[in-house]
mmCIF file of N, CA and C in Angstrom:
data_model
loop_
_atom_site.group_PDB
_atom_site.id
_atom_site.type_symbol
_atom_site.label_atom_id
_atom_site.label_comp_id
_atom_site.label_asym_id
_atom_site.label_seq_id
_atom_site.Cartn_x
_atom_site.Cartn_y
_atom_site.Cartn_z
ATOM 1 N N UNK A 24 -21.965 30.374 -26.477
ATOM 2 C CA UNK A 24 -20.725 30.988 -26.920
ATOM 3 C C UNK A 24 -20.035 31.666 -25.752
ATOM 4 N N UNK A 25 -18.760 31.885 -25.904
ATOM 5 C CA UNK A 25 -17.946 32.448 -24.833
ATOM 6 C C UNK A 25 -18.040 33.970 -24.844
ATOM 7 N N UNK A 26 -18.187 34.583 -23.666
ATOM 8 C CA UNK A 26 -18.222 36.052 -23.635
ATOM 9 C C UNK A 26 -16.860 36.643 -24.000
ATOM 10 N N UNK A 27 -16.875 37.817 -24.618
ATOM 11 C CA UNK A 27 -15.619 38.467 -24.996
ATOM 12 C C UNK A 27 -14.936 39.109 -23.803
ATOM 13 N N UNK A 28 -15.713 39.490 -22.796
ATOM 14 C CA UNK A 28 -15.160 40.139 -21.612
ATOM 15 C C UNK A 28 -15.689 39.434 -20.372
ATOM 16 N N UNK A 29 -14.787 39.155 -19.412
ATOM 17 C CA UNK A 29 -15.186 38.579 -18.122
ATOM 18 C C UNK A 29 -14.760 39.551 -17.031
ATOM 19 N N UNK A 30 -15.641 40.488 -16.663
ATOM 20 C CA UNK A 30 -15.245 41.522 -15.705
ATOM 21 C C UNK A 30 -14.946 40.978 -14.309
ATOM 22 N N UNK A 31 -15.467 39.801 -13.946
ATOM 23 C CA UNK A 31 -15.247 39.243 -12.608
ATOM 24 C C UNK A 31 -14.062 38.269 -12.585
ATOM 25 N N UNK A 32 -13.380 38.097 -13.705
ATOM 26 C CA UNK A 32 -12.245 37.170 -13.763
ATOM 27 C C UNK A 32 -11.107 37.681 -12.881
ATOM 28 N N UNK A 33 -10.353 36.739 -12.334
ATOM 29 C CA UNK A 33 -9.233 37.117 -11.473
ATOM 30 C C UNK A 33 -8.115 37.710 -12.337
ATOM 31 N N UNK A 34 -7.462 38.711 -11.815
ATOM 32 C CA UNK A 34 -6.384 39.373 -12.555
ATOM 33 C C UNK A 34 -5.211 38.405 -12.724
ATOM 34 N N UNK A 35 -4.542 38.433 -13.882
ATOM 35 C CA UNK A 35 -3.405 37.524 -14.098
ATOM 36 C C UNK A 35 -2.310 37.691 -13.046
ATOM 37 N N UNK A 36 -2.101 38.910 -12.567
ATOM 38 C CA UNK A 36 -1.074 39.129 -11.543
ATOM 39 C C UNK A 36 -1.448 38.422 -10.241
ATOM 40 N N UNK A 37 -2.751 38.452 -9.895
ATOM 41 C CA UNK A 37 -3.195 37.791 -8.662
ATOM 42 C C UNK A 37 -3.102 36.269 -8.823
ATOM 43 N N UNK A 38 -3.426 35.759 -10.006
ATOM 44 C CA UNK A 38 -3.306 34.318 -10.254
ATOM 45 C C UNK A 38 -1.851 33.883 -10.147
ATOM 46 N N UNK A 39 -0.954 34.699 -10.663
ATOM 47 C CA UNK A 39 0.473 34.401 -10.565
ATOM 48 C C UNK A 39 0.933 34.414 -9.106
ATOM 49 N N UNK A 40 0.396 35.356 -8.313
ATOM 50 C CA UNK A 40 0.743 35.423 -6.888
ATOM 51 C C UNK A 40 0.257 34.173 -6.154
ATOM 52 N N UNK A 41 -0.929 33.681 -6.534
ATOM 53 C CA UNK A 41 -1.461 32.462 -5.915
ATOM 54 C C UNK A 41 -0.529 31.284 -6.195
ATOM 55 N N UNK A 42 -0.098 31.161 -7.447
ATOM 56 C CA UNK A 42 0.792 30.053 -7.820
ATOM 57 C C UNK A 42 2.138 30.177 -7.109
ATOM 58 N N UNK A 43 2.659 31.401 -7.003
ATOM 59 C CA UNK A 43 3.951 31.599 -6.329
ATOM 60 C C UNK A 43 3.865 31.228 -4.852
ATOM 61 N N UNK A 44 2.773 31.617 -4.196
ATOM 62 C CA UNK A 44 2.616 31.256 -2.781
ATOM 63 C C UNK A 44 2.471 29.740 -2.613
ATOM 64 N N UNK A 45 1.823 29.101 -3.571
ATOM 65 C CA UNK A 45 1.670 27.647 -3.497
ATOM 66 C C UNK A 45 3.030 26.962 -3.631
ATOM 67 N N UNK A 46 3.886 27.509 -4.477
ATOM 68 C CA UNK A 46 5.226 26.931 -4.653
ATOM 69 C C UNK A 46 6.058 27.076 -3.377
ATOM 70 N N UNK A 47 5.643 27.990 -2.489
ATOM 71 C CA UNK A 47 6.291 28.126 -1.175
ATOM 72 C C UNK A 47 5.625 27.213 -0.147
ATOM 73 N N UNK A 48 4.761 26.310 -0.637
ATOM 74 C CA UNK A 48 4.105 25.273 0.156
ATOM 75 C C UNK A 48 3.056 25.807 1.125
ATOM 76 N N UNK A 49 2.407 26.911 0.808
ATOM 77 C CA UNK A 49 1.301 27.403 1.621
ATOM 78 C C UNK A 49 0.032 26.637 1.260
ATOM 79 N N UNK A 50 -0.844 26.476 2.234
ATOM 80 C CA UNK A 50 -2.106 25.791 1.972
ATOM 81 C C UNK A 50 -3.061 26.732 1.254
ATOM 82 N N UNK A 51 -4.127 26.169 0.701
ATOM 83 C CA UNK A 51 -5.099 26.985 -0.024
ATOM 84 C C UNK A 51 -5.760 28.005 0.899
ATOM 85 N N UNK A 52 -6.050 27.613 2.125
ATOM 86 C CA UNK A 52 -6.684 28.533 3.071
ATOM 87 C C UNK A 52 -5.753 29.696 3.416
ATOM 88 N N UNK A 53 -4.478 29.411 3.624
ATOM 89 C CA UNK A 53 -3.515 30.479 3.941
ATOM 90 C C UNK A 53 -3.339 31.434 2.763
ATOM 91 N N UNK A 54 -3.314 30.896 1.541
ATOM 92 C CA UNK A 54 -3.180 31.742 0.354
ATOM 93 C C UNK A 54 -4.392 32.655 0.236
ATOM 94 N N UNK A 55 -5.582 32.101 0.447
ATOM 95 C CA UNK A 55 -6.810 32.900 0.364
ATOM 96 C C UNK A 55 -6.794 34.011 1.403
ATOM 97 N N UNK A 56 -6.350 33.694 2.599
ATOM 98 C CA UNK A 56 -6.294 34.684 3.674
ATOM 99 C C UNK A 56 -5.252 35.759 3.370
ATOM 100 N N UNK A 57 -4.111 35.370 2.852
ATOM 101 C CA UNK A 57 -3.029 36.328 2.588
ATOM 102 C C UNK A 57 -3.371 37.283 1.451
ATOM 103 N N UNK A 58 -4.065 36.798 0.425
ATOM 104 C CA UNK A 58 -4.346 37.632 -0.745
ATOM 105 C C UNK A 58 -5.735 38.257 -0.734
ATOM 106 N N UNK A 59 -6.561 37.858 0.215
ATOM 107 C CA UNK A 59 -7.892 38.445 0.306
ATOM 108 C C UNK A 59 -8.844 37.967 -0.780
ATOM 109 N N UNK A 60 -8.677 36.735 -1.233
ATOM 110 C CA UNK A 60 -9.604 36.151 -2.203
ATOM 111 C C UNK A 60 -10.253 34.934 -1.564
ATOM 112 N N UNK A 61 -11.325 34.445 -2.178
ATOM 113 C CA UNK A 61 -12.026 33.306 -1.593
ATOM 114 C C UNK A 61 -11.228 32.021 -1.804
ATOM 115 N N UNK A 62 -11.503 31.049 -0.946
ATOM 116 C CA UNK A 62 -10.807 29.762 -1.037
ATOM 117 C C UNK A 62 -11.166 29.044 -2.330
ATOM 118 N N UNK A 63 -12.407 29.220 -2.806
ATOM 119 C CA UNK A 63 -12.799 28.561 -4.053
ATOM 120 C C UNK A 63 -12.051 29.148 -5.243
ATOM 121 N N UNK A 64 -11.767 30.454 -5.208
ATOM 122 C CA UNK A 64 -10.984 31.076 -6.281
ATOM 123 C C UNK A 64 -9.566 30.516 -6.280
ATOM 124 N N UNK A 65 -8.980 30.411 -5.105
ATOM 125 C CA UNK A 65 -7.633 29.850 -4.990
ATOM 126 C C UNK A 65 -7.631 28.413 -5.503
ATOM 127 N N UNK A 66 -8.644 27.653 -5.139
ATOM 128 C CA UNK A 66 -8.737 26.267 -5.571
ATOM 129 C C UNK A 66 -8.828 26.169 -7.089
ATOM 130 N N UNK A 67 -9.625 27.038 -7.700
ATOM 131 C CA UNK A 67 -9.786 27.034 -9.154
ATOM 132 C C UNK A 67 -8.478 27.374 -9.866
ATOM 133 N N UNK A 68 -7.775 28.403 -9.370
ATOM 134 C CA UNK A 68 -6.512 28.820 -9.985
ATOM 135 C C UNK A 68 -5.467 27.712 -9.850
ATOM 136 N N UNK A 69 -5.398 27.093 -8.682
ATOM 137 C CA UNK A 69 -4.416 26.026 -8.475
ATOM 138 C C UNK A 69 -4.740 24.787 -9.310
ATOM 139 N N UNK A 70 -6.023 24.502 -9.496
ATOM 140 C CA UNK A 70 -6.406 23.370 -10.339
ATOM 141 C C UNK A 70 -5.982 23.625 -11.783
ATOM 142 N N UNK A 71 -6.166 24.861 -12.258
ATOM 143 C CA UNK A 71 -5.747 25.210 -13.618
ATOM 144 C C UNK A 71 -4.235 25.070 -13.783
ATOM 145 N N UNK A 72 -3.497 25.395 -12.715
ATOM 146 C CA UNK A 72 -2.032 25.320 -12.765
ATOM 147 C C UNK A 72 -1.514 23.904 -12.476
ATOM 148 N N UNK A 73 -2.424 22.986 -12.084
ATOM 149 C CA UNK A 73 -2.001 21.616 -11.772
ATOM 150 C C UNK A 73 -1.329 21.492 -10.426
ATOM 151 N N UNK A 74 -1.665 22.388 -9.494
ATOM 152 C CA UNK A 74 -1.030 22.380 -8.168
ATOM 153 C C UNK A 74 -2.057 22.211 -7.051
ATOM 154 N N UNK A 75 -3.117 21.461 -7.300
ATOM 155 C CA UNK A 75 -4.173 21.305 -6.303
ATOM 156 C C UNK A 75 -3.673 20.643 -5.025
ATOM 157 N N UNK A 76 -2.776 19.691 -5.176
ATOM 158 C CA UNK A 76 -2.267 18.952 -4.021
ATOM 159 C C UNK A 76 -0.814 19.329 -3.772
ATOM 160 N N UNK A 77 -0.416 19.325 -2.505
ATOM 161 C CA UNK A 77 0.974 19.640 -2.181
ATOM 162 C C UNK A 77 1.933 18.633 -2.809
ATOM 163 N N UNK A 78 1.468 17.423 -3.006
ATOM 164 C CA UNK A 78 2.319 16.400 -3.616
ATOM 165 C C UNK A 78 2.651 16.747 -5.066
ATOM 166 N N UNK A 79 1.833 17.600 -5.702
ATOM 167 C CA UNK A 79 2.105 17.997 -7.085
ATOM 168 C C UNK A 79 3.343 18.877 -7.191
ATOM 169 N N UNK A 80 3.784 19.456 -6.080
ATOM 170 C CA UNK A 80 4.940 20.346 -6.109
ATOM 171 C C UNK A 80 6.255 19.585 -6.249
ATOM 172 N N UNK A 81 6.286 18.361 -5.746
ATOM 173 C CA UNK A 81 7.530 17.601 -5.731
ATOM 174 C C UNK A 81 7.462 16.474 -6.750
ATOM 175 N N UNK A 82 8.537 16.206 -7.418
ATOM 176 C CA UNK A 82 8.529 15.051 -8.319
ATOM 177 C C UNK A 82 8.467 13.760 -7.502
ATOM 178 N N UNK A 83 7.949 12.725 -8.099
ATOM 179 C CA UNK A 83 7.853 11.445 -7.409
ATOM 180 C C UNK A 83 9.252 10.918 -7.109
ATOM 181 N N UNK A 84 9.417 10.416 -5.898
ATOM 182 C CA UNK A 84 10.713 9.868 -5.514
ATOM 183 C C UNK A 84 10.952 8.567 -6.264
ATOM 184 N N UNK A 85 12.166 8.341 -6.711
ATOM 185 C CA UNK A 85 12.430 7.080 -7.411
ATOM 186 C C UNK A 85 12.307 5.904 -6.447
ATOM 187 N N UNK A 86 11.844 4.797 -6.969
ATOM 188 C CA UNK A 86 11.670 3.607 -6.153
ATOM 189 C C UNK A 86 13.038 3.019 -5.833
ATOM 190 N N UNK A 87 13.267 2.771 -4.541
ATOM 191 C CA UNK A 87 14.538 2.187 -4.115
ATOM 192 C C UNK A 87 14.431 0.677 -4.296
ATOM 193 N N UNK A 88 15.247 0.159 -5.159
ATOM 194 C CA UNK A 88 15.220 -1.268 -5.439
ATOM 195 C C UNK A 88 16.517 -1.911 -4.928
ATOM 196 N N UNK A 89 16.400 -3.117 -4.471
ATOM 197 C CA UNK A 89 17.570 -3.852 -4.025
ATOM 198 C C UNK A 89 17.726 -5.065 -4.937
ATOM 199 N N UNK A 90 18.927 -5.428 -5.174
ATOM 200 C CA UNK A 90 19.213 -6.564 -6.050
ATOM 201 C C UNK A 90 20.235 -7.452 -5.356
ATOM 202 N N UNK A 91 19.800 -8.575 -4.796
ATOM 203 C CA UNK A 91 20.761 -9.487 -4.186
ATOM 204 C C UNK A 91 21.747 -9.999 -5.239
ATOM 205 N N UNK A 92 22.996 -10.091 -4.854
ATOM 206 C CA UNK A 92 24.043 -10.461 -5.797
ATOM 207 C C UNK A 92 24.120 -11.963 -6.047
ATOM 208 N N UNK A 93 23.709 -12.759 -5.073
ATOM 209 C CA UNK A 93 23.840 -14.209 -5.220
ATOM 210 C C UNK A 93 22.643 -14.903 -4.580
ATOM 211 N N UNK A 94 22.351 -16.128 -5.015
ATOM 212 C CA UNK A 94 21.271 -16.878 -4.370
ATOM 213 C C UNK A 94 21.554 -17.065 -2.883
ATOM 214 N N UNK A 95 20.525 -16.923 -2.079
ATOM 215 C CA UNK A 95 20.664 -17.084 -0.636
ATOM 216 C C UNK A 95 20.971 -15.793 0.098
ATOM 217 N N UNK A 96 21.215 -14.695 -0.627
ATOM 218 C CA UNK A 96 21.495 -13.418 0.040
ATOM 219 C C UNK A 96 20.267 -12.880 0.768
ATOM 220 N N UNK A 97 19.080 -13.106 0.199
ATOM 221 C CA UNK A 97 17.862 -12.575 0.799
ATOM 222 C C UNK A 97 16.736 -13.581 0.642
ATOM 223 N N UNK A 98 16.148 -13.999 1.765
ATOM 224 C CA UNK A 98 15.018 -14.920 1.759
ATOM 225 C C UNK A 98 13.781 -14.201 2.284
ATOM 226 N N UNK A 99 12.681 -14.331 1.566
ATOM 227 C CA UNK A 99 11.394 -13.845 2.059
ATOM 228 C C UNK A 99 10.698 -15.040 2.702
ATOM 229 N N UNK A 100 10.306 -14.891 3.967
ATOM 230 C CA UNK A 100 9.676 -15.995 4.686
ATOM 231 C C UNK A 100 8.295 -15.558 5.133
ATOM 232 N N UNK A 101 7.321 -16.443 4.943
ATOM 233 C CA UNK A 101 5.948 -16.137 5.320
ATOM 234 C C UNK A 101 5.301 -17.411 5.854
ATOM 235 N N UNK A 102 4.240 -17.221 6.658
ATOM 236 C CA UNK A 102 3.490 -18.350 7.203
ATOM 237 C C UNK A 102 2.026 -18.142 6.845
ATOM 238 N N UNK A 103 1.396 -19.176 6.295
ATOM 239 C CA UNK A 103 -0.015 -19.108 5.935
ATOM 240 C C UNK A 103 -0.776 -20.130 6.750
ATOM 241 N N UNK A 104 -1.880 -19.697 7.356
ATOM 242 C CA UNK A 104 -2.706 -20.557 8.191
ATOM 243 C C UNK A 104 -3.807 -21.166 7.315
ATOM 244 N N UNK A 105 -3.855 -22.484 7.245
ATOM 245 C CA UNK A 105 -4.848 -23.173 6.427
ATOM 246 C C UNK A 105 -5.745 -24.038 7.301
ATOM 247 N N UNK A 106 -7.027 -24.002 7.031
ATOM 248 C CA UNK A 106 -7.971 -24.833 7.768
ATOM 249 C C UNK A 106 -7.850 -26.291 7.354
ATOM 250 N N UNK A 107 -7.840 -27.174 8.345
ATOM 251 C CA UNK A 107 -7.763 -28.608 8.074
ATOM 252 C C UNK A 107 -9.191 -29.155 8.110
ATOM 253 N N UNK A 108 -9.713 -29.548 6.963
ATOM 254 C CA UNK A 108 -11.094 -30.024 6.857
ATOM 255 C C UNK A 108 -11.056 -31.515 6.536
ATOM 256 N N UNK A 109 -11.518 -32.331 7.482
ATOM 257 C CA UNK A 109 -11.532 -33.778 7.280
ATOM 258 C C UNK A 109 -12.777 -34.190 6.488
ATOM 259 N N UNK A 110 -13.929 -33.687 6.904
ATOM 260 C CA UNK A 110 -15.199 -33.978 6.235
ATOM 261 C C UNK A 110 -16.190 -32.902 6.658
ATOM 262 N N UNK A 111 -17.357 -32.820 6.032
ATOM 263 C CA UNK A 111 -18.320 -31.771 6.396
ATOM 264 C C UNK A 111 -18.748 -31.886 7.856
ATOM 265 N N UNK A 112 -18.928 -30.741 8.492
ATOM 266 C CA UNK A 112 -19.335 -30.697 9.883
ATOM 267 C C UNK A 112 -20.832 -30.494 10.042
ATOM 268 N N UNK A 113 -21.244 -30.066 11.242
ATOM 269 C CA UNK A 113 -22.666 -29.964 11.556
ATOM 270 C C UNK A 113 -23.384 -28.881 10.754
ATOM 271 N N UNK A 114 -22.685 -27.888 10.269
ATOM 272 C CA UNK A 114 -23.350 -26.857 9.470
ATOM 273 C C UNK A 114 -23.842 -27.423 8.145
ATOM 274 N N UNK A 115 -23.128 -28.393 7.625
ATOM 275 C CA UNK A 115 -23.521 -28.999 6.351
ATOM 276 C C UNK A 115 -24.497 -30.145 6.586
ATOM 277 N N UNK A 116 -24.188 -31.009 7.555
ATOM 278 C CA UNK A 116 -25.021 -32.194 7.770
ATOM 279 C C UNK A 116 -26.282 -31.880 8.562
ATOM 280 N N UNK A 117 -26.282 -30.819 9.363
ATOM 281 C CA UNK A 117 -27.444 -30.472 10.177
ATOM 282 C C UNK A 117 -27.491 -31.216 11.496
ATOM 283 N N UNK A 118 -26.600 -32.138 11.750
ATOM 284 C CA UNK A 118 -26.569 -32.929 12.970
ATOM 285 C C UNK A 118 -25.523 -32.339 13.906
ATOM 286 N N UNK A 119 -25.965 -31.708 15.006
ATOM 287 C CA UNK A 119 -25.040 -31.058 15.921
ATOM 288 C C UNK A 119 -24.247 -32.068 16.756
ATOM 289 N N UNK A 120 -24.690 -33.287 16.823
ATOM 290 C CA UNK A 120 -23.945 -34.309 17.567
ATOM 291 C C UNK A 120 -22.794 -34.872 16.734
ATOM 292 N N UNK A 121 -22.792 -34.533 15.462
ATOM 293 C CA UNK A 121 -21.769 -35.035 14.545
ATOM 294 C C UNK A 121 -20.502 -34.205 14.714
ATOM 295 N N UNK A 122 -19.533 -34.732 15.449
ATOM 296 C CA UNK A 122 -18.284 -34.004 15.663
ATOM 297 C C UNK A 122 -17.236 -34.499 14.679
ATOM 298 N N UNK A 123 -16.401 -33.588 14.261
ATOM 299 C CA UNK A 123 -15.348 -33.921 13.308
ATOM 300 C C UNK A 123 -14.032 -33.967 14.068
ATOM 301 N N UNK A 124 -13.423 -35.132 14.098
ATOM 302 C CA UNK A 124 -12.135 -35.282 14.764
ATOM 303 C C UNK A 124 -11.024 -34.861 13.808
ATOM 304 N N UNK A 125 -10.018 -34.194 14.342
ATOM 305 C CA UNK A 125 -8.863 -33.825 13.532
ATOM 306 C C UNK A 125 -8.985 -32.487 12.837
ATOM 307 N N UNK A 126 -10.112 -31.823 12.996
ATOM 308 C CA UNK A 126 -10.243 -30.503 12.378
ATOM 309 C C UNK A 126 -9.373 -29.515 13.136
ATOM 310 N N UNK A 127 -8.906 -28.522 12.458
ATOM 311 C CA UNK A 127 -8.050 -27.519 13.088
ATOM 312 C C UNK A 127 -7.294 -26.743 12.039
ATOM 313 N N UNK A 128 -6.037 -26.490 12.319
ATOM 314 C CA UNK A 128 -5.232 -25.666 11.422
ATOM 315 C C UNK A 128 -3.922 -26.349 11.078
ATOM 316 N N UNK A 129 -3.489 -26.151 9.859
ATOM 317 C CA UNK A 129 -2.135 -26.488 9.438
ATOM 318 C C UNK A 129 -1.459 -25.183 9.049
ATOM 319 N N UNK A 130 -0.150 -25.120 9.197
ATOM 320 C CA UNK A 130 0.587 -23.894 8.900
ATOM 321 C C UNK A 130 1.598 -24.174 7.799
ATOM 322 N N UNK A 131 1.454 -23.467 6.703
ATOM 323 C CA UNK A 131 2.367 -23.624 5.574
ATOM 324 C C UNK A 131 3.435 -22.553 5.690
ATOM 325 N N UNK A 132 4.664 -22.977 5.851
ATOM 326 C CA UNK A 132 5.806 -22.069 5.893
ATOM 327 C C UNK A 132 6.350 -21.956 4.472
ATOM 328 N N UNK A 133 6.621 -20.735 4.022
ATOM 329 C CA UNK A 133 7.101 -20.498 2.658
ATOM 330 C C UNK A 133 8.357 -19.647 2.728
ATOM 331 N N UNK A 134 9.383 -20.052 1.988
ATOM 332 C CA UNK A 134 10.603 -19.250 1.850
ATOM 333 C C UNK A 134 10.876 -19.087 0.360
ATOM 334 N N UNK A 135 11.080 -17.837 -0.078
ATOM 335 C CA UNK A 135 11.370 -17.554 -1.484
ATOM 336 C C UNK A 135 12.709 -16.846 -1.557
ATOM 337 N N UNK A 136 13.616 -17.395 -2.356
ATOM 338 C CA UNK A 136 14.915 -16.768 -2.583
ATOM 339 C C UNK A 136 14.706 -15.598 -3.539
ATOM 340 N N UNK A 137 15.111 -14.412 -3.134
ATOM 341 C CA UNK A 137 14.840 -13.215 -3.924
ATOM 342 C C UNK A 137 15.665 -13.158 -5.200
ATOM 343 N N UNK A 138 16.830 -13.768 -5.209
ATOM 344 C CA UNK A 138 17.684 -13.719 -6.404
ATOM 345 C C UNK A 138 17.250 -14.761 -7.435
ATOM 346 N N UNK A 139 17.130 -15.997 -7.005
ATOM 347 C CA UNK A 139 16.838 -17.088 -7.932
ATOM 348 C C UNK A 139 15.342 -17.336 -8.103
ATOM 349 N N UNK A 140 14.506 -16.760 -7.245
ATOM 350 C CA UNK A 140 13.054 -16.962 -7.270
ATOM 351 C C UNK A 140 12.674 -18.433 -7.085
ATOM 352 N N UNK A 141 13.456 -19.117 -6.268
ATOM 353 C CA UNK A 141 13.173 -20.504 -5.936
ATOM 354 C C UNK A 141 12.386 -20.509 -4.635
ATOM 355 N N UNK A 142 11.320 -21.308 -4.591
ATOM 356 C CA UNK A 142 10.478 -21.362 -3.401
ATOM 357 C C UNK A 142 10.656 -22.702 -2.694
ATOM 358 N N UNK A 143 10.585 -22.656 -1.371
ATOM 359 C CA UNK A 143 10.632 -23.857 -0.541
ATOM 360 C C UNK A 143 9.473 -23.760 0.432
ATOM 361 N N UNK A 144 8.659 -24.818 0.526
ATOM 362 C CA UNK A 144 7.517 -24.804 1.440
ATOM 363 C C UNK A 144 7.549 -26.054 2.305
ATOM 364 N N UNK A 145 6.912 -25.940 3.465
ATOM 365 C CA UNK A 145 6.806 -27.064 4.378
ATOM 366 C C UNK A 145 5.573 -26.837 5.244
ATOM 367 N N UNK A 146 4.889 -27.918 5.604
ATOM 368 C CA UNK A 146 3.674 -27.823 6.418
ATOM 369 C C UNK A 146 3.997 -28.290 7.830
ATOM 370 N N UNK A 147 3.585 -27.480 8.814
ATOM 371 C CA UNK A 147 3.809 -27.806 10.223
ATOM 372 C C UNK A 147 2.481 -27.720 10.970
ATOM 373 N N UNK A 148 2.350 -28.426 12.103
ATOM 374 C CA UNK A 148 1.089 -28.405 12.851
ATOM 375 C C UNK A 148 0.875 -27.122 13.663
ATOM 376 N N UNK A 149 1.947 -26.342 13.864
ATOM 377 C CA UNK A 149 1.816 -25.095 14.624
ATOM 378 C C UNK A 149 2.811 -24.083 14.071
ATOM 379 N N UNK A 150 2.740 -22.861 14.606
ATOM 380 C CA UNK A 150 3.675 -21.820 14.157
ATOM 381 C C UNK A 150 4.563 -21.358 15.306
ATOM 382 N N UNK A 151 4.888 -22.289 16.174
ATOM 383 C CA UNK A 151 5.717 -21.972 17.332
ATOM 384 C C UNK A 151 7.195 -21.954 16.961
ATOM 385 N N UNK A 152 7.989 -21.536 17.919
ATOM 386 C CA UNK A 152 9.426 -21.365 17.714
ATOM 387 C C UNK A 152 10.124 -22.617 17.186
ATOM 388 N N UNK A 153 9.898 -23.803 17.785
ATOM 389 C CA UNK A 153 10.604 -24.992 17.270
ATOM 390 C C UNK A 153 10.264 -25.291 15.802
ATOM 391 N N UNK A 154 9.001 -25.097 15.421
ATOM 392 C CA UNK A 154 8.615 -25.340 14.024
ATOM 393 C C UNK A 154 9.288 -24.343 13.097
ATOM 394 N N UNK A 155 9.355 -23.088 13.517
ATOM 395 C CA UNK A 155 9.980 -22.054 12.693
ATOM 396 C C UNK A 155 11.475 -22.308 12.527
ATOM 397 N N UNK A 156 12.133 -22.716 13.602
ATOM 398 C CA UNK A 156 13.572 -22.993 13.534
ATOM 399 C C UNK A 156 13.827 -24.195 12.634
ATOM 400 N N UNK A 157 13.002 -25.235 12.776
ATOM 401 C CA UNK A 157 13.167 -26.419 11.933
ATOM 402 C C UNK A 157 12.957 -26.063 10.460
ATOM 403 N N UNK A 158 11.961 -25.231 10.185
ATOM 404 C CA UNK A 158 11.717 -24.815 8.800
ATOM 405 C C UNK A 158 12.907 -24.037 8.250
ATOM 406 N N UNK A 159 13.449 -23.136 9.046
ATOM 407 C CA UNK A 159 14.583 -22.339 8.581
ATOM 408 C C UNK A 159 15.799 -23.224 8.295
ATOM 409 N N UNK A 160 16.033 -24.205 9.154
ATOM 410 C CA UNK A 160 17.144 -25.139 8.916
ATOM 411 C C UNK A 160 16.917 -25.919 7.620
ATOM 412 N N UNK A 161 15.686 -26.390 7.413
ATOM 413 C CA UNK A 161 15.371 -27.148 6.198
ATOM 414 C C UNK A 161 15.486 -26.271 4.954
ATOM 415 N N UNK A 162 15.071 -25.011 5.059
ATOM 416 C CA UNK A 162 15.135 -24.102 3.911
ATOM 417 C C UNK A 162 16.580 -23.802 3.531
ATOM 418 N N UNK A 163 17.434 -23.597 4.523
ATOM 419 C CA UNK A 163 18.846 -23.317 4.242
ATOM 420 C C UNK A 163 19.516 -24.552 3.644
ATOM 421 N N UNK A 164 19.167 -25.731 4.147
ATOM 422 C CA UNK A 164 19.742 -26.968 3.618
ATOM 423 C C UNK A 164 19.276 -27.236 2.189
ATOM 424 N N UNK A 165 18.071 -26.771 1.851
ATOM 425 C CA UNK A 165 17.532 -26.963 0.503
ATOM 426 C C UNK A 165 18.347 -26.176 -0.499
#
């Protein structure tokens, strides 16, 4: 059962002072030092008030959203590196003399129109400048 009297409880005025100092963006250690109470007491009072973190003092910022007005206004472009596997290599077959010709990488270029959500993809052997320019020309023409 709960005791009727808590002689060691923090005074309501001191708890209010802790909350007021927190609203002025002071840290828990600074509040404890300024009021002469322990850091754990300050932490407990702030937890009860829902102000444990400084981020609790400010409302969440609204998410900034952009909305392209027409198709083609905004393209998201990405490149994904994919392994080119012709057949199993020496790790699978156990024969180290077994070389796989043509193994390497292919690069998938992806462009997504943010307004229409239409995707365009193309596979290139490398991710160098000429391949990127060719992909961009093909994506715009699409």
